[in-house]
XYZ file of C-alpha atoms in Angstrom:
137
model
C 111.414 105.883 102.402
C 114.778 104.077 102.685
C 116.703 102.318 100.128
C 115.142 98.967 101.381
C 111.654 100.317 100.709
C 112.691 101.769 97.059
C 113.939 98.163 96.383
C 110.890 96.719 97.564
C 108.643 99.084 95.495
C 110.800 98.426 92.355
C 110.590 94.756 92.917
C 106.653 95.065 93.290
C 106.402 97.151 90.250
C 108.491 94.573 88.377
C 106.116 91.663 89.397
C 103.121 93.792 88.247
C 104.599 94.743 84.785
C 105.336 90.992 84.345
C 101.720 90.247 84.967
C 100.649 93.030 82.736
C 102.477 91.645 79.943
C 100.507 88.258 80.297
C 97.327 90.164 80.499
C 97.970 92.207 77.444
C 98.735 88.929 75.560
C 95.687 87.191 76.870
C 93.353 90.044 76.180
C 94.694 92.029 73.071
C 95.221 95.339 74.507
C 99.028 95.734 74.129
C 98.691 99.581 74.957
C 97.362 99.235 78.395
C 99.500 100.434 81.289
C 99.621 99.807 85.202
C 100.746 102.362 87.715
C 100.971 102.057 91.656
C 100.390 105.244 93.742
C 102.509 104.516 96.776
C 101.357 107.599 98.958
C 99.106 105.795 101.316
C 101.779 103.245 102.063
C 103.746 105.567 104.353
C 100.626 105.746 106.615
C 100.527 102.297 107.557
C 101.517 101.013 111.081
C 103.784 98.148 109.770
C 104.077 97.060 113.273
C 100.441 95.854 113.671
C 100.564 93.826 110.429
C 100.407 90.171 110.319
C 103.467 87.990 110.617
C 105.481 90.933 112.273
C 107.148 91.415 108.880
C 109.552 94.222 107.973
C 108.002 97.198 106.069
C 110.198 96.297 102.841
C 108.483 92.733 103.026
C 105.080 93.766 103.033
C 105.805 96.127 100.263
C 107.258 93.668 97.930
C 104.269 91.109 98.792
C 102.202 93.817 97.234
C 103.724 92.649 93.891
C 102.737 89.120 94.547
C 99.343 90.083 95.270
C 99.248 92.428 92.141
C 100.795 89.550 89.869
C 98.025 87.253 91.145
C 95.267 89.531 90.601
C 96.354 90.772 87.172
C 97.014 87.031 86.403
C 93.470 86.263 87.156
C 92.438 89.018 84.722
C 94.555 87.129 82.053
C 92.656 84.075 82.968
C 89.411 85.703 82.559
C 90.155 86.480 78.887
C 89.753 82.966 78.349
C 86.036 83.639 78.471
C 84.912 85.715 75.429
C 82.405 87.873 77.406
C 84.934 88.876 79.911
C 87.613 89.391 77.172
C 85.496 91.573 75.483
C 85.300 93.823 78.592
C 89.049 93.475 79.653
C 90.142 94.266 76.299
C 88.899 97.884 76.518
C 91.084 98.598 79.752
C 93.777 100.881 78.846
C 95.028 101.573 82.641
C 95.139 99.681 85.830
C 95.689 102.234 88.448
C 96.808 100.946 92.048
C 96.415 102.535 95.205
C 96.770 101.563 98.900
C 93.616 101.431 100.914
C 93.588 103.774 103.967
C 91.797 100.917 106.004
C 94.389 98.538 107.394
C 91.719 96.048 108.417
C 90.348 95.617 104.856
C 91.959 92.556 103.632
C 90.556 92.022 100.048
C 91.284 94.080 96.960
C 88.453 96.767 95.750
C 87.818 96.916 92.121
C 86.322 99.765 90.409
C 85.973 100.749 86.640
C 86.113 104.289 85.439
C 85.765 104.482 81.826
C 88.780 102.356 80.342
C 90.751 102.710 83.891
C 90.291 99.656 86.174
C 90.990 100.906 89.726
C 92.594 98.505 92.376
C 92.853 99.395 96.041
C 94.728 97.035 98.236
C 95.943 96.958 101.809
C 99.625 96.844 102.516
C 98.890 93.665 104.448
C 96.198 92.092 101.975
C 96.339 88.617 100.883
C 95.823 86.704 97.559
C 92.374 84.871 97.673
C 89.957 83.239 95.402
C 87.431 86.190 96.804
C 89.606 88.803 94.912
C 88.674 86.815 91.580
C 85.035 86.932 92.260
C 85.211 90.516 93.398
C 86.902 91.151 90.135
C 84.108 89.610 88.195
C 81.342 91.720 90.094
C 82.734 94.705 88.163
C 81.130 93.552 85.034
C 78.158 91.460 86.674
């Protein structure tokens, strides 16, 4: 990991933390946390990704995607039924998918931890909101 990559990771983490604060306010779970496991991100073939963007741009874009997804979680808290479920989340654990072709976020609930798996080249989509809802449907 070079300096540009580390700066991109920091920017992605900061975007995620900003979204987490909004989620905490909307859902009433101030003690929740969020962390990114960056280990799979070194294994991607960044030359094959969309837009031929530099690695650091792809990494930083993960922050935008996470901000959108966590923002959708905050929006879901306007529905009392979803809010009741989302308020129990104590941790959001983010990992990178091994499959570079998988373009949507995978969501899985493990007790009070919401696991998010995303591809480094994934994109924001209305479908991610539907996939999130499926955790409780």
